[in-house]
Amino acid sequence: MDTDARRPEPALRPANGTPVGGRKPPRVRIIPGGPILVEGPVEVVLDDGATVTSDRFLVALCACRRSRAFPFCDTSHRRRVRTTPPDGETPA
């Protein structure tokens, strides 16, 4: 299998480095154990072909699929806080 076939083509840029069309490309950051941050606005295409849009300047996409607001992150990936003390202790 040719691995070069999967590489994306580089964006066309003039000699000064500014993207063609004057718009900078979206920036995507992957947070280990957390969401995928995308500089918005963004349009997300779901598995069934439906699209969800957000015009926010920064969008957090869920990577763990635990979010009730999927495809957007609602911080469900964070550890749950224990509501009862360990070993049957009573809270102060």
PDB file of C-alpha atoms in Angstrom:
ATOM      1  CA  MET A   1       0.000   0.000   0.000  1.00  0.00           C
ATOM      2  CA  ASP A   2       1.352   3.407  -0.963  1.00  0.00           C
ATOM      3  CA  THR A   3       1.540   5.511   2.211  1.00  0.00           C
ATOM      4  CA  ASP A   4       2.112   8.695   0.196  1.00  0.00           C
ATOM      5  CA  ALA A   5      -1.429   8.385  -1.185  1.00  0.00           C
ATOM      6  CA  ARG A   6      -2.828   9.107   2.290  1.00  0.00           C
ATOM      7  CA  ARG A   7      -0.809  12.274   2.855  1.00  0.00           C
ATOM      8  CA  PRO A   8      -2.817  15.475   2.389  1.00  0.00           C
ATOM      9  CA  GLU A   9      -1.643  17.896  -0.249  1.00  0.00           C
ATOM     10  CA  PRO A  10       0.037  21.013   1.172  1.00  0.00           C
ATOM     11  CA  ALA A  11      -2.061  24.180   1.036  1.00  0.00           C
ATOM     12  CA  LEU A  12      -1.216  26.650  -1.695  1.00  0.00           C
ATOM     13  CA  ARG A  13       0.512  29.721  -0.307  1.00  0.00           C
ATOM     14  CA  PRO A  14       2.212  32.689  -1.927  1.00  0.00           C
ATOM     15  CA  ALA A  15       5.871  33.364  -1.137  1.00  0.00           C
ATOM     16  CA  ASN A  16       4.972  35.530   1.907  1.00  0.00           C
ATOM     17  CA  GLY A  17       3.256  32.555   3.635  1.00  0.00           C
ATOM     18  CA  THR A  18      -0.265  34.036   3.727  1.00  0.00           C
ATOM     19  CA  PRO A  19      -2.923  31.461   2.795  1.00  0.00           C
ATOM     20  CA  VAL A  20      -4.597  31.897  -0.582  1.00  0.00           C
ATOM     21  CA  GLY A  21      -7.913  33.674  -0.063  1.00  0.00           C
ATOM     22  CA  GLY A  22      -6.605  35.713   2.894  1.00  0.00           C
ATOM     23  CA  ARG A  23      -8.050  33.424   5.567  1.00  0.00           C
ATOM     24  CA  LYS A  24      -5.836  31.583   7.986  1.00  0.00           C
ATOM     25  CA  PRO A  25      -6.373  27.834   8.215  1.00  0.00           C
ATOM     26  CA  PRO A  26      -8.298  26.472  11.211  1.00  0.00           C
ATOM     27  CA  ARG A  27      -6.123  25.346  14.105  1.00  0.00           C
ATOM     28  CA  VAL A  28      -6.869  21.990  15.748  1.00  0.00           C
ATOM     29  CA  ARG A  29      -5.389  20.965  19.118  1.00  0.00           C
ATOM     30  CA  ILE A  30      -5.770  17.478  20.559  1.00  0.00           C
ATOM     31  CA  ILE A  31      -5.811  17.478  24.372  1.00  0.00           C
ATOM     32  CA  PRO A  32      -4.625  14.108  25.782  1.00  0.00           C
ATOM     33  CA  GLY A  33      -7.489  12.616  27.809  1.00  0.00           C
ATOM     34  CA  GLY A  34      -9.704  15.532  26.827  1.00  0.00           C
ATOM     35  CA  PRO A  35     -11.433  17.175  23.887  1.00  0.00           C
ATOM     36  CA  ILE A  36     -10.288  18.180  20.433  1.00  0.00           C
ATOM     37  CA  LEU A  37     -10.171  21.985  20.260  1.00  0.00           C
ATOM     38  CA  VAL A  38     -10.983  23.596  16.907  1.00  0.00           C
ATOM     39  CA  GLU A  39     -10.768  27.314  16.226  1.00  0.00           C
ATOM     40  CA  GLY A  40     -14.241  28.125  14.914  1.00  0.00           C
ATOM     41  CA  PRO A  41     -16.562  28.680  13.305  1.00  0.00           C
ATOM     42  CA  VAL A  42     -16.898  25.018  12.443  1.00  0.00           C
ATOM     43  CA  GLU A  43     -19.274  22.644  10.693  1.00  0.00           C
ATOM     44  CA  VAL A  44     -19.198  19.035  11.959  1.00  0.00           C
ATOM     45  CA  VAL A  45     -20.452  16.197   9.765  1.00  0.00           C
ATOM     46  CA  LEU A  46     -21.881  13.337  11.872  1.00  0.00           C
ATOM     47  CA  ASP A  47     -21.827   9.594  11.095  1.00  0.00           C
ATOM     48  CA  ASP A  48     -25.318   9.741   9.591  1.00  0.00           C
ATOM     49  CA  GLY A  49     -24.411  12.668   7.298  1.00  0.00           C
ATOM     50  CA  ALA A  50     -26.212  15.304   9.373  1.00  0.00           C
ATOM     51  CA  THR A  51     -24.289  18.518   9.999  1.00  0.00           C
ATOM     52  CA  VAL A  52     -23.982  20.528  13.197  1.00  0.00           C
ATOM     53  CA  THR A  53     -22.572  24.054  13.075  1.00  0.00           C
ATOM     54  CA  SER A  54     -21.107  26.363  15.689  1.00  0.00           C
ATOM     55  CA  ASP A  55     -20.100  29.979  15.158  1.00  0.00           C
ATOM     56  CA  ARG A  56     -18.087  30.185  18.393  1.00  0.00           C
ATOM     57  CA  PHE A  57     -14.435  31.243  18.198  1.00  0.00           C
ATOM     58  CA  LEU A  58     -13.312  27.990  19.885  1.00  0.00           C
ATOM     59  CA  VAL A  59     -15.152  24.680  19.753  1.00  0.00           C
ATOM     60  CA  ALA A  60     -14.418  21.647  21.956  1.00  0.00           C
ATOM     61  CA  LEU A  61     -15.276  18.388  20.212  1.00  0.00           C
ATOM     62  CA  CYS A  62     -15.787  15.257  22.298  1.00  0.00           C
ATOM     63  CA  ALA A  63     -13.164  12.544  21.786  1.00  0.00           C
ATOM     64  CA  CYS A  64     -14.431  10.078  24.433  1.00  0.00           C
ATOM     65  CA  ARG A  65     -18.062   9.883  23.200  1.00  0.00           C
ATOM     66  CA  ARG A  66     -19.361  10.260  26.795  1.00  0.00           C
ATOM     67  CA  SER A  67     -20.763  13.740  26.173  1.00  0.00           C
ATOM     68  CA  ARG A  68     -24.515  14.229  26.397  1.00  0.00           C
ATOM     69  CA  ALA A  69     -24.010  17.108  23.944  1.00  0.00           C
ATOM     70  CA  PHE A  70     -22.058  14.953  21.443  1.00  0.00           C
ATOM     71  CA  PRO A  71     -20.294  15.890  19.153  1.00  0.00           C
ATOM     72  CA  PHE A  72     -19.490  18.806  21.453  1.00  0.00           C
ATOM     73  CA  CYS A  73     -17.604  18.246  24.720  1.00  0.00           C
ATOM     74  CA  ASP A  74     -19.473  18.716  28.015  1.00  0.00           C
ATOM     75  CA  THR A  75     -16.466  17.643  30.174  1.00  0.00           C
ATOM     76  CA  SER A  76     -17.906  14.153  30.798  1.00  0.00           C
ATOM     77  CA  HIS A  77     -14.367  12.807  30.305  1.00  0.00           C
ATOM     78  CA  ARG A  78     -13.326  14.256  33.662  1.00  0.00           C
ATOM     79  CA  ARG A  79     -13.212  11.970  36.668  1.00  0.00           C
ATOM     80  CA  ARG A  80     -16.360  11.915  38.732  1.00  0.00           C
ATOM     81  CA  VAL A  81     -16.158  13.440  42.206  1.00  0.00           C
ATOM     82  CA  ARG A  82     -17.024  11.012  44.991  1.00  0.00           C
ATOM     83  CA  THR A  83     -20.194  12.110  46.790  1.00  0.00           C
ATOM     84  CA  THR A  84     -19.799   9.782  49.773  1.00  0.00           C
ATOM     85  CA  PRO A  85     -16.637   9.661  51.897  1.00  0.00           C
ATOM     86  CA  PRO A  86     -14.576   6.459  51.787  1.00  0.00           C
ATOM     87  CA  ASP A  87     -14.838   3.879  54.609  1.00  0.00           C
ATOM     88  CA  GLY A  88     -18.205   5.169  55.802  1.00  0.00           C
ATOM     89  CA  GLU A  89     -16.795   8.391  57.311  1.00  0.00           C
ATOM     90  CA  THR A  90     -19.247  11.219  57.768  1.00  0.00           C
ATOM     91  CA  PRO A  91     -18.422  14.567  56.172  1.00  0.00           C
ATOM     92  CA  ALA A  92     -17.452  17.392  58.526  1.00  0.00           C
TER      93      ALA A  92
END
